[in-house]
mmCIF file of C-alpha atoms and ligand atoms in Angstrom:
data_model
loop_
_atom_site.group_PDB
_atom_site.id
_atom_site.type_symbol
_atom_site.label_atom_id
_atom_site.label_comp_id
_atom_site.label_asym_id
_atom_site.label_seq_id
_atom_site.Cartn_x
_atom_site.Cartn_y
_atom_site.Cartn_z
ATOM 1 C CA MET A 1 106.267 65.357 180.250
ATOM 2 C CA ASP A 2 108.829 67.616 181.918
ATOM 3 C CA ASP A 3 109.406 71.368 181.956
ATOM 4 C CA GLN A 4 111.806 71.189 178.959
ATOM 5 C CA THR A 5 109.233 69.474 176.747
ATOM 6 C CA TYR A 6 106.540 72.090 177.398
ATOM 7 C CA MET A 7 109.070 74.924 176.996
ATOM 8 C CA GLN A 8 110.182 73.407 173.688
ATOM 9 C CA LEU A 9 106.558 73.599 172.535
ATOM 10 C CA ALA A 10 106.318 77.235 173.649
ATOM 11 C CA LEU A 11 109.568 78.023 171.772
ATOM 12 C CA LYS A 12 108.246 76.298 168.647
ATOM 13 C CA LEU A 13 105.127 78.468 168.780
ATOM 14 C CA ALA A 14 107.236 81.606 169.157
ATOM 15 C CA GLU A 15 109.584 80.588 166.317
ATOM 16 C CA GLN A 16 106.701 80.444 163.806
ATOM 17 C CA THR A 17 106.002 84.152 164.316
ATOM 18 C CA LEU A 18 109.560 85.356 163.552
ATOM 19 C CA GLY A 19 109.314 88.428 161.284
ATOM 20 C CA GLN A 20 105.750 89.383 162.165
ATOM 21 C CA THR A 21 105.948 90.750 165.726
ATOM 22 C CA SER A 22 108.573 93.476 165.230
ATOM 23 C CA PRO A 23 109.470 95.663 167.063
ATOM 24 C CA ASN A 24 108.170 93.290 169.762
ATOM 25 C CA PRO A 25 109.873 90.003 170.615
ATOM 26 C CA VAL A 26 108.475 86.643 169.569
ATOM 27 C CA VAL A 27 106.875 84.888 172.553
ATOM 28 C CA GLY A 28 105.200 81.514 173.027
ATOM 29 C CA ALA A 29 103.135 80.269 175.989
ATOM 30 C CA VAL A 30 101.655 76.900 177.037
ATOM 31 C CA VAL A 31 99.276 76.198 179.954
ATOM 32 C CA VAL A 32 99.420 72.703 181.498
ATOM 33 C CA ASN A 33 97.051 71.330 184.128
ATOM 34 C CA LYS A 34 97.569 67.817 185.563
ATOM 35 C CA GLY A 35 99.589 66.723 182.512
ATOM 36 C CA GLN A 36 97.006 68.056 180.049
ATOM 37 C CA ILE A 37 97.761 70.979 177.735
ATOM 38 C CA VAL A 38 94.787 73.290 178.312
ATOM 39 C CA GLY A 39 95.964 76.405 176.482
ATOM 40 C CA MET A 40 98.666 77.682 174.151
ATOM 41 C CA GLY A 41 99.449 80.828 172.234
ATOM 42 C CA ALA A 42 101.982 83.135 170.616
ATOM 43 C CA HIS A 43 102.253 86.912 170.310
ATOM 44 C CA LEU A 44 101.243 87.544 166.666
ATOM 45 C CA LYS A 45 101.572 91.268 166.014
ATOM 46 C CA ARG A 46 102.663 94.430 167.808
ATOM 47 C CA GLY A 47 99.789 96.028 169.711
ATOM 48 C CA GLU A 48 97.855 92.756 169.824
ATOM 49 C CA ALA A 49 97.424 90.284 172.718
ATOM 50 C CA HIS A 50 100.544 88.865 174.340
ATOM 51 C CA ALA A 51 101.220 85.125 174.217
ATOM 52 C CA GLU A 52 100.280 84.565 177.873
ATOM 53 C CA VAL A 53 96.899 86.255 177.424
ATOM 54 C CA ILE A 54 96.051 84.116 174.383
ATOM 55 C CA ALA A 55 97.041 80.897 176.159
ATOM 56 C CA LEU A 56 95.214 81.772 179.417
ATOM 57 C CA ASN A 57 92.053 82.825 177.578
ATOM 58 C CA MET A 58 92.096 79.431 175.844
ATOM 59 C CA ALA A 59 92.579 77.662 179.212
ATOM 60 C CA GLY A 60 89.710 79.572 180.871
ATOM 61 C CA GLU A 61 88.736 77.885 184.170
ATOM 62 C CA LYS A 62 91.379 75.183 183.597
ATOM 63 C CA ALA A 63 94.099 77.753 184.286
ATOM 64 C CA LYS A 64 93.310 77.360 188.002
ATOM 65 C CA ASP A 65 96.224 75.611 189.765
ATOM 66 C CA ALA A 66 97.862 75.094 186.331
ATOM 67 C CA THR A 67 101.468 75.739 185.249
ATOM 68 C CA LEU A 68 102.203 78.423 182.647
ATOM 69 C CA TYR A 69 105.289 77.951 180.432
ATOM 70 C CA VAL A 70 106.390 81.181 178.706
ATOM 71 C CA THR A 71 109.511 81.862 176.640
ATOM 72 C CA LEU A 72 109.959 85.453 177.891
ATOM 73 C CA GLU A 73 109.456 87.022 181.305
ATOM 74 C CA PRO A 74 105.808 88.193 181.491
ATOM 75 C CA CYS A 75 105.463 91.944 181.206
ATOM 76 C CA SER A 76 104.291 93.913 184.234
ATOM 77 C CA HIS A 77 103.978 97.322 182.542
ATOM 78 C CA TYR A 78 101.229 99.006 180.542
ATOM 79 C CA GLY A 79 102.534 99.122 176.941
ATOM 80 C CA LYS A 80 100.029 98.823 174.114
ATOM 81 C CA THR A 81 98.449 96.007 176.141
ATOM 82 C CA PRO A 82 97.802 95.592 179.902
ATOM 83 C CA PRO A 83 100.357 93.715 182.058
ATOM 84 C CA CYS A 84 100.463 89.956 181.633
ATOM 85 C CA THR A 85 101.320 89.576 185.337
ATOM 86 C CA ASN A 86 97.824 90.812 186.305
ATOM 87 C CA LYS A 87 96.234 88.339 183.899
ATOM 88 C CA ILE A 88 98.380 85.494 185.249
ATOM 89 C CA ILE A 89 97.588 86.309 188.902
ATOM 90 C CA ASP A 90 93.840 86.648 188.211
ATOM 91 C CA SER A 91 93.780 83.354 186.297
ATOM 92 C CA GLY A 92 94.682 81.304 189.385
ATOM 93 C CA VAL A 93 97.834 79.816 187.824
ATOM 94 C CA ARG A 94 99.939 78.209 190.572
ATOM 95 C CA ARG A 95 103.364 77.979 188.881
ATOM 96 C CA VAL A 96 105.099 79.967 186.079
ATOM 97 C CA VAL A 97 108.129 78.602 184.196
ATOM 98 C CA ILE A 98 110.101 81.241 182.240
ATOM 99 C CA ALA A 99 112.888 80.619 179.694
ATOM 100 C CA THR A 100 114.578 84.024 179.812
ATOM 101 C CA LEU A 101 114.152 87.407 181.512
ATOM 102 C CA ASP A 102 113.208 90.434 179.378
ATOM 103 C CA PRO A 103 116.082 92.964 178.970
ATOM 104 C CA ASN A 104 113.547 95.738 178.306
ATOM 105 C CA GLU A 105 114.229 97.953 181.309
ATOM 106 C CA ASN A 106 110.438 98.328 181.817
ATOM 107 C CA VAL A 107 110.334 94.607 182.494
ATOM 108 C CA TYR A 108 113.669 93.134 183.602
ATOM 109 C CA GLY A 109 113.027 91.167 186.794
ATOM 110 C CA LYS A 110 109.832 93.131 187.625
ATOM 111 C CA GLY A 111 107.532 90.507 186.180
ATOM 112 C CA VAL A 112 109.131 87.743 188.255
ATOM 113 C CA LYS A 113 108.952 89.901 191.407
ATOM 114 C CA CYS A 114 105.265 90.630 190.803
ATOM 115 C CA LEU A 115 104.405 86.958 190.410
ATOM 116 C CA LYS A 116 106.390 85.871 193.487
ATOM 117 C CA GLN A 117 104.717 88.576 195.598
ATOM 118 C CA ALA A 118 101.370 87.088 194.579
ATOM 119 C CA GLY A 119 102.514 83.725 195.951
ATOM 120 C CA ILE A 120 103.115 82.131 192.544
ATOM 121 C CA ASP A 121 105.968 79.606 192.289
ATOM 122 C CA VAL A 122 108.391 80.891 189.571
ATOM 123 C CA THR A 123 111.174 78.976 187.789
ATOM 124 C CA VAL A 124 113.516 80.907 185.433
ATOM 125 C CA GLY A 125 116.107 79.600 182.944
ATOM 126 C CA ILE A 126 114.533 76.554 181.304
ATOM 127 C CA LEU A 127 115.991 76.456 177.706
ATOM 128 C CA GLU A 128 117.328 79.979 178.309
ATOM 129 C CA LYS A 129 119.949 79.820 175.483
ATOM 130 C CA GLU A 130 117.364 78.746 172.899
ATOM 131 C CA ALA A 131 114.992 81.500 174.027
ATOM 132 C CA TRP A 132 117.775 84.109 173.928
ATOM 133 C CA ASP A 133 118.860 83.037 170.400
ATOM 134 C CA LEU A 134 115.271 83.179 169.169
ATOM 135 C CA ASN A 135 114.953 86.834 170.226
ATOM 136 C CA ARG A 136 118.487 88.010 169.482
ATOM 137 C CA PHE A 137 117.124 90.710 167.095
ATOM 138 C CA PHE A 138 114.803 92.129 169.778
ATOM 139 C CA PHE A 139 117.366 91.868 172.594
ATOM 140 C CA HIS A 140 120.027 93.633 170.505
ATOM 141 C CA TYR A 141 117.571 96.338 169.408
ATOM 142 C CA ILE A 142 116.136 97.022 172.871
ATOM 143 C CA GLN A 143 119.634 97.467 174.287
ATOM 144 C CA THR A 144 121.231 99.467 171.449
ATOM 145 C CA LYS A 145 118.202 101.039 169.697
ATOM 146 C CA LYS A 146 119.934 99.922 166.485
ATOM 147 C CA PRO A 147 118.897 97.044 164.224
ATOM 148 C CA TYR A 148 120.610 93.656 164.463
ATOM 149 C CA VAL A 149 122.686 93.324 161.277
ATOM 150 C CA THR A 150 122.991 90.061 159.346
ATOM 151 C CA LEU A 151 125.454 89.969 156.419
ATOM 152 C CA LYS A 152 124.615 87.335 153.794
ATOM 153 C CA ALA A 153 126.860 86.257 150.921
ATOM 154 C CA ALA A 154 126.770 83.349 148.466
ATOM 155 C CA MET A 155 130.114 82.242 147.142
ATOM 156 C CA SER A 156 132.132 79.505 145.457
ATOM 157 C CA LEU A 157 134.534 77.201 147.338
ATOM 158 C CA ASP A 158 137.281 79.729 146.552
ATOM 159 C CA GLY A 159 135.297 82.599 148.044
ATOM 160 C CA LYS A 160 134.183 84.347 144.862
ATOM 161 C CA THR A 161 130.726 85.921 144.527
ATOM 162 C CA ALA A 162 131.021 86.460 140.760
ATOM 163 C CA THR A 163 133.430 85.773 137.930
ATOM 164 C CA LYS A 164 135.852 88.488 136.814
ATOM 165 C CA THR A 165 133.193 89.614 134.288
ATOM 166 C CA GLY A 166 130.608 89.928 137.090
ATOM 167 C CA ASP A 167 128.670 86.821 136.097
ATOM 168 C CA SER A 168 127.061 85.269 139.203
ATOM 169 C CA GLN A 169 124.009 83.359 138.107
ATOM 170 C CA TRP A 170 123.902 81.074 139.582
ATOM 171 C CA ILE A 171 126.468 80.159 142.186
ATOM 172 C CA THR A 172 124.247 78.426 144.748
ATOM 173 C CA SER A 173 121.381 76.087 143.934
ATOM 174 C CA GLU A 174 117.687 76.895 143.800
ATOM 175 C CA GLN A 175 117.271 75.240 147.238
ATOM 176 C CA ALA A 176 119.857 77.536 148.858
ATOM 177 C CA ARG A 177 118.407 80.596 147.133
ATOM 178 C CA ARG A 178 114.962 79.674 148.499
ATOM 179 C CA ASP A 179 116.441 79.300 151.980
ATOM 180 C CA VAL A 180 117.568 82.934 151.681
ATOM 181 C CA HIS A 181 113.925 83.948 151.367
ATOM 182 C CA GLN A 182 113.186 82.448 154.792
ATOM 183 C CA LEU A 183 115.921 84.662 156.203
ATOM 184 C CA ARG A 184 114.524 87.686 154.371
ATOM 185 C CA LYS A 185 111.132 87.030 155.981
ATOM 186 C CA GLN A 186 112.644 87.115 159.461
ATOM 187 C CA HIS A 187 114.174 90.567 158.996
ATOM 188 C CA ASP A 188 112.467 93.983 158.986
ATOM 189 C CA ALA A 189 114.618 95.204 156.063
ATOM 190 C CA ILE A 190 116.832 93.975 153.215
ATOM 191 C CA LEU A 191 119.788 96.229 152.387
ATOM 192 C CA VAL A 192 121.914 96.293 149.221
ATOM 193 C CA GLY A 193 124.244 98.738 147.527
ATOM 194 C CA VAL A 194 123.252 100.449 144.277
ATOM 195 C CA GLY A 195 125.903 98.303 142.538
ATOM 196 C CA THR A 196 123.782 95.210 143.143
ATOM 197 C CA VAL A 197 120.672 97.039 141.918
ATOM 198 C CA LEU A 198 122.470 98.068 138.698
ATOM 199 C CA LYS A 199 124.018 94.600 138.169
ATOM 200 C CA ASP A 200 121.104 92.287 139.037
ATOM 201 C CA ASN A 201 117.972 94.463 138.963
ATOM 202 C CA PRO A 202 116.823 92.411 141.985
ATOM 203 C CA SER A 203 113.290 92.368 143.435
ATOM 204 C CA LEU A 204 114.546 91.883 147.011
ATOM 205 C CA THR A 205 111.165 90.522 148.093
ATOM 206 C CA ALA A 206 110.499 87.452 150.275
ATOM 207 C CA ARG A 207 108.745 85.228 147.761
ATOM 208 C CA TYR A 208 108.857 81.558 148.781
ATOM 209 C CA PRO A 209 106.032 81.472 149.723
ATOM 210 C CA ASP A 210 104.853 84.921 148.741
ATOM 211 C CA THR A 211 102.657 85.996 151.641
ATOM 212 C CA GLY A 212 102.477 89.529 150.306
ATOM 213 C CA HIS A 213 104.365 90.670 153.410
ATOM 214 C CA HIS A 214 107.824 91.885 152.414
ATOM 215 C CA PRO A 215 110.633 93.529 154.334
ATOM 216 C CA ILE A 216 111.450 97.143 153.539
ATOM 217 C CA ARG A 217 114.114 97.415 150.806
ATOM 218 C CA ILE A 218 117.038 99.678 151.665
ATOM 219 C CA ILE A 219 119.414 100.905 148.932
ATOM 220 C CA LEU A 220 122.717 102.624 149.756
ATOM 221 C CA ASP A 221 123.031 104.971 146.781
ATOM 222 C CA THR A 222 125.219 108.038 147.505
ATOM 223 C CA HIS A 223 124.618 109.717 144.121
ATOM 224 C CA LEU A 224 121.077 108.410 143.485
ATOM 225 C CA LEU A 225 122.040 106.222 140.528
ATOM 226 C CA THR A 226 119.138 103.776 141.044
ATOM 227 C CA PRO A 227 117.421 103.491 137.635
ATOM 228 C CA ILE A 228 113.808 104.622 137.738
ATOM 229 C CA ASP A 229 112.661 101.607 135.687
ATOM 230 C CA HIS A 230 114.125 98.930 138.000
ATOM 231 C CA HIS A 231 112.001 96.469 139.998
ATOM 232 C CA VAL A 232 112.759 98.017 143.385
ATOM 233 C CA ILE A 233 111.165 101.256 142.112
ATOM 234 C CA THR A 234 108.374 100.105 139.830
ATOM 235 C CA ASP A 235 107.128 96.733 141.188
ATOM 236 C CA ARG A 236 104.999 98.189 144.028
ATOM 237 C CA GLN A 237 105.719 95.003 146.011
ATOM 238 C CA ALA A 238 107.343 96.651 149.020
ATOM 239 C CA GLU A 239 108.587 99.990 150.290
ATOM 240 C CA THR A 240 112.006 101.075 149.044
ATOM 241 C CA TRP A 241 114.091 103.518 151.072
ATOM 242 C CA ILE A 242 117.072 105.014 149.214
ATOM 243 C CA PHE A 243 119.811 106.620 151.320
ATOM 244 C CA VAL A 244 121.676 109.339 149.398
ATOM 245 C CA GLY A 245 124.510 111.746 150.204
ATOM 246 C CA LYS A 246 124.075 115.461 150.874
ATOM 247 C CA ASN A 247 124.987 116.514 147.292
ATOM 248 C CA VAL A 248 121.908 114.913 145.741
ATOM 249 C CA THR A 249 119.638 117.794 144.681
ATOM 250 C CA ASN A 250 115.898 118.153 145.271
ATOM 251 C CA ARG A 251 115.450 118.040 141.497
ATOM 252 C CA GLU A 252 117.145 114.614 141.318
ATOM 253 C CA LYS A 253 114.977 113.426 144.238
ATOM 254 C CA ALA A 254 111.803 114.784 142.633
ATOM 255 C CA ARG A 255 112.112 112.270 139.761
ATOM 256 C CA PHE A 256 110.935 109.594 142.216
ATOM 257 C CA ASN A 257 107.991 111.532 143.673
ATOM 258 C CA ARG A 258 105.416 109.642 141.609
ATOM 259 C CA PHE A 259 106.420 106.334 143.270
ATOM 260 C CA SER A 260 104.541 106.446 146.597
ATOM 261 C CA GLN A 261 106.463 103.437 147.977
ATOM 262 C CA VAL A 262 109.849 105.011 147.342
ATOM 263 C CA LYS A 263 111.348 107.197 150.053
ATOM 264 C CA ILE A 264 114.638 109.061 149.501
ATOM 265 C CA ILE A 265 116.550 109.869 152.675
ATOM 266 C CA ARG A 266 119.319 112.443 152.256
ATOM 267 C CA LEU A 267 122.002 112.155 154.933
ATOM 268 C CA PRO A 268 124.055 115.209 156.020
ATOM 269 C CA THR A 269 127.362 113.789 154.758
ATOM 270 C CA GLU A 270 128.739 113.547 151.200
ATOM 271 C CA LYS A 271 129.542 109.843 151.642
ATOM 272 C CA LEU A 272 127.034 107.624 153.431
ATOM 273 C CA GLU A 273 128.046 106.647 156.969
ATOM 274 C CA LEU A 274 126.718 103.210 157.986
ATOM 275 C CA LYS A 275 126.336 104.385 161.592
ATOM 276 C CA ASP A 276 123.938 107.133 160.402
ATOM 277 C CA VAL A 277 121.951 104.666 158.292
ATOM 278 C CA LEU A 278 121.632 102.243 161.229
ATOM 279 C CA SER A 279 120.605 104.938 163.737
ATOM 280 C CA TYR A 280 117.970 106.195 161.288
ATOM 281 C CA LEU A 281 116.613 102.641 160.908
ATOM 282 C CA GLY A 282 116.709 102.171 164.701
ATOM 283 C CA LYS A 283 114.672 105.348 165.163
ATOM 284 C CA LYS A 284 112.146 103.877 162.700
ATOM 285 C CA GLU A 285 111.887 100.869 165.084
ATOM 286 C CA MET A 286 113.618 98.458 162.713
ATOM 287 C CA THR A 287 115.022 95.640 164.820
ATOM 288 C CA SER A 288 116.870 93.726 162.095
ATOM 289 C CA VAL A 289 118.495 94.316 158.697
ATOM 290 C CA PHE A 290 119.493 91.619 156.186
ATOM 291 C CA VAL A 291 122.471 92.874 154.125
ATOM 292 C CA GLU A 292 122.761 91.062 150.791
ATOM 293 C CA GLY A 293 125.806 92.891 149.465
ATOM 294 C CA GLY A 294 127.408 93.585 147.142
ATOM 295 C CA SER A 295 131.014 93.130 148.023
ATOM 296 C CA GLU A 296 131.749 96.834 148.602
ATOM 297 C CA VAL A 297 128.805 97.162 151.027
ATOM 298 C CA HIS A 298 129.866 94.009 152.837
ATOM 299 C CA GLY A 299 133.386 95.459 152.924
ATOM 300 C CA SER A 300 132.122 98.602 154.679
ATOM 301 C CA PHE A 301 130.097 96.683 157.262
ATOM 302 C CA LEU A 302 133.178 94.539 157.903
ATOM 303 C CA LYS A 303 135.543 97.510 158.217
ATOM 304 C CA THR A 304 133.230 99.443 160.558
ATOM 305 C CA GLY A 305 132.379 96.297 162.558
ATOM 306 C CA LEU A 306 128.697 97.295 162.434
ATOM 307 C CA PHE A 307 127.310 93.776 162.039
ATOM 308 C CA ASN A 308 126.193 90.988 164.350
ATOM 309 C CA GLN A 309 126.135 87.806 162.315
ATOM 310 C CA VAL A 310 127.292 86.534 158.922
ATOM 311 C CA ILE A 311 125.473 83.885 156.885
ATOM 312 C CA ILE A 312 127.584 82.421 154.081
ATOM 313 C CA TYR A 313 126.347 79.957 151.477
ATOM 314 C CA ILE A 314 129.179 78.022 149.809
ATOM 315 C CA ALA A 315 128.637 76.198 146.506
ATOM 316 C CA PRO A 316 130.884 73.314 145.371
ATOM 317 C CA LYS A 317 132.244 75.383 142.474
ATOM 318 C CA LEU A 318 135.606 76.966 141.762
ATOM 319 C CA ILE A 319 135.574 80.315 139.944
ATOM 320 C CA GLY A 320 139.221 81.388 140.148
ATOM 321 C CA GLY A 321 140.671 84.549 138.664
ATOM 322 C CA ARG A 322 142.653 87.208 140.465
ATOM 323 C CA HIS A 323 140.041 89.834 139.529
ATOM 324 C CA ALA A 324 136.960 87.752 140.300
ATOM 325 C CA TYR A 325 134.591 89.294 142.873
ATOM 326 C CA THR A 326 135.201 88.530 146.523
ATOM 327 C CA GLY A 327 132.451 88.408 149.158
ATOM 328 C CA PHE A 328 133.969 91.251 151.185
ATOM 329 C CA ALA A 329 135.754 93.935 149.165
ATOM 330 C CA GLY A 330 136.527 97.493 150.398
ATOM 331 C CA GLU A 331 139.867 98.109 152.112
ATOM 332 C CA GLY A 332 139.938 95.015 154.281
ATOM 333 C CA PHE A 333 142.429 94.689 157.133
ATOM 334 C CA SER A 334 146.237 94.698 156.910
ATOM 335 C CA ALA A 335 147.096 92.771 160.065
ATOM 336 C CA MET A 336 145.573 89.485 161.187
ATOM 337 C CA GLU A 337 145.220 90.877 164.707
ATOM 338 C CA ASP A 338 142.664 93.411 163.373
ATOM 339 C CA VAL A 339 140.460 91.034 161.353
ATOM 340 C CA ALA A 340 136.908 90.225 162.477
ATOM 341 C CA ASP A 341 137.056 87.230 164.794
ATOM 342 C CA LEU A 342 133.777 85.293 164.729
ATOM 343 C CA GLN A 343 132.314 82.159 166.235
ATOM 344 C CA ILE A 344 130.658 79.553 163.983
ATOM 345 C CA THR A 345 127.256 78.822 165.502
ATOM 346 C CA ASP A 346 125.695 76.630 162.801
ATOM 347 C CA ILE A 347 126.690 74.590 159.736
ATOM 348 C CA GLU A 348 123.994 73.071 157.542
ATOM 349 C CA LYS A 349 123.988 71.187 154.225
ATOM 350 C CA ILE A 350 121.361 72.638 151.872
ATOM 351 C CA GLY A 351 121.106 70.511 148.761
ATOM 352 C CA SER A 352 124.541 70.612 147.147
ATOM 353 C CA ASP A 353 125.610 73.721 149.087
ATOM 354 C CA ILE A 354 126.540 74.411 152.695
ATOM 355 C CA LYS A 355 125.287 77.269 154.886
ATOM 356 C CA ILE A 356 127.520 78.603 157.634
ATOM 357 C CA ILE A 357 126.295 80.992 160.348
ATOM 358 C CA ALA A 358 128.949 82.870 162.336
ATOM 359 C CA GLU A 359 128.404 85.486 165.040
ATOM 360 C CA ARG A 360 130.628 88.232 166.319
ATOM 361 C CA LYS A 361 131.861 87.371 169.753
ATOM 362 C CA GLY A 362 130.434 89.315 172.650
ATOM 363 C CA VAL A 363 128.066 91.666 170.841
HETATM 364 N N1 AI9 B 401 124.034 84.990 142.556
HETATM 365 C C1 AI9 B 401 123.533 84.517 143.739
HETATM 366 C C2 AI9 B 401 122.909 85.394 144.643
HETATM 367 N N2 AI9 B 401 122.803 86.704 144.298
HETATM 368 C C3 AI9 B 401 122.295 87.585 145.105
HETATM 369 C C4 AI9 B 401 122.087 88.981 144.583
HETATM 370 O O1 AI9 B 401 121.810 89.873 145.647
HETATM 371 C C5 AI9 B 401 120.851 89.010 143.676
HETATM 372 O O2 AI9 B 401 120.712 90.342 143.234
HETATM 373 C C6 AI9 B 401 119.563 88.736 144.442
HETATM 374 O O3 AI9 B 401 119.599 87.475 145.012
HETATM 375 C C7 AI9 B 401 118.368 88.757 143.491
HETATM 376 O O4 AI9 B 401 117.295 89.041 144.324
HETATM 377 P P1 AI9 B 401 115.804 88.618 143.910
HETATM 378 O O5 AI9 B 401 115.801 87.131 143.847
HETATM 379 O O6 AI9 B 401 115.557 89.264 142.577
HETATM 380 O O7 AI9 B 401 114.994 89.189 145.016
HETATM 381 N N3 AI9 B 401 122.431 84.938 145.825
HETATM 382 C C8 AI9 B 401 122.520 83.623 146.137
HETATM 383 O O8 AI9 B 401 122.076 83.218 147.216
HETATM 384 N N4 AI9 B 401 123.118 82.730 145.274
HETATM 385 C C9 AI9 B 401 123.629 83.137 144.085
HETATM 386 O O9 AI9 B 401 124.142 82.297 143.327
HETATM 387 N N1 AOF B 402 105.396 90.291 173.170
HETATM 388 C C1 AOF B 402 105.308 89.999 174.510
HETATM 389 C C2 AOF B 402 105.990 90.790 175.462
HETATM 390 N N2 AOF B 402 106.749 91.857 175.032
HETATM 391 C C3 AOF B 402 107.296 92.799 175.980
HETATM 392 O O1 AOF B 402 106.360 93.885 176.136
HETATM 393 C C4 AOF B 402 106.770 94.993 175.307
HETATM 394 C C5 AOF B 402 105.645 95.328 174.350
HETATM 395 O O2 AOF B 402 104.518 95.647 175.132
HETATM 396 P P1 AOF B 402 103.177 96.087 174.337
HETATM 397 O O3 AOF B 402 103.537 97.373 173.647
HETATM 398 O O4 AOF B 402 102.164 96.220 175.435
HETATM 399 O O5 AOF B 402 102.874 94.952 173.374
HETATM 400 C C6 AOF B 402 107.989 94.509 174.530
HETATM 401 O O6 AOF B 402 108.916 95.562 174.380
HETATM 402 C C7 AOF B 402 108.562 93.407 175.400
HETATM 403 O O7 AOF B 402 109.371 93.957 176.436
HETATM 404 N N3 AOF B 402 105.898 90.513 176.785
HETATM 405 C C8 AOF B 402 105.063 89.494 177.217
HETATM 406 O O8 AOF B 402 104.893 89.328 178.401
HETATM 407 N N4 AOF B 402 104.440 88.675 176.319
HETATM 408 C C9 AOF B 402 104.511 88.902 174.983
HETATM 409 O O9 AOF B 402 103.895 88.144 174.227
HETATM 410 ZN ZN1 ZN B 403 102.843 90.740 178.313
#
């Protein structure tokens, strides 16, 4: 088997841990000695052992003269765990194959240098694109200290997310709606506007399957209109953070005091600024946010450009109607030269629907 095959295995291991390692990256490692896999591992949770350590502990003596495949440059700094480079050097590994370097300034290039100085043969760049894509949340967060923003909308062939009366259940099929839960699981937070809370009384939990681990629910609610009897307040399934404008009084906030999982964050401006919401979330070490609408919220993310990727589910239905809901409301752009110019990175058929992923260029 060649380097790509073993790196593919390491990437597969890393991919399974998406959503559980935040604010750390996902990392997979495989140890191979004379064509035999003698160890493998993935980083499972922040503060716990790194992937290389797990794989090398499994290999034990067999790590001697072996090759280590790892999807991210081994760390050489003391974070919550000791440097992987020391572990690798002590284990007697002869060669290290790395998919991508780590943009964390504590690490970038230092790990490789450390290993080379210890006489270890290092190869970098095997399946680099795949490894980069897998950790795009972490790489964006570590460089901007803001969460990676995914906008998700489900719409008809003619781009409507609800009929003119607001009816939207359902547009996409059960299969597509379940697929959304996989995406929810991969993100640290799910964000909606209070309009969606009032209209759908959503749970905004990641339920298929329900592992009990749910992203934090973020509600943009300038005037604190979220009803106290709605699921996001009463279901005790996940934390709910409500961002409100400066005019919301302490008395209005106090109504929610008895719900320990509800946090109300009052921003200093009358209207909520998305940049303030995102920097607050970044400071709370949130590396990714999954924005599920509604159309006004999507419109604001579009207008401000504060998003990284868009995931659109399209159902083979036609809703029509000049006043039906569009996926991205708000002001929109006047001139084509100002519109958001994206790159389609993936198209997938999901049951009777299609799922399109598009990324902003160059962010
Ligand atoms: N109406 C549709 C959607 N509607 C999405 C709305 O955000 C709706 O409030 C939430 O999906 C409900 O969340 P929860 O399941 O209670 O956690 N989303 C979809 O993917 N397809 C559709 O047809
Ligand atoms: N998870 C991971 C790495 N994560 C790197 O180390 C930093 C976290 O260090 P710590 O706080 O000690 O866990 C994180 O920001 C990233 O740069 N490195 C690795 O060699 N292997 C791993 O499996
Ligand atoms: Zn490490």
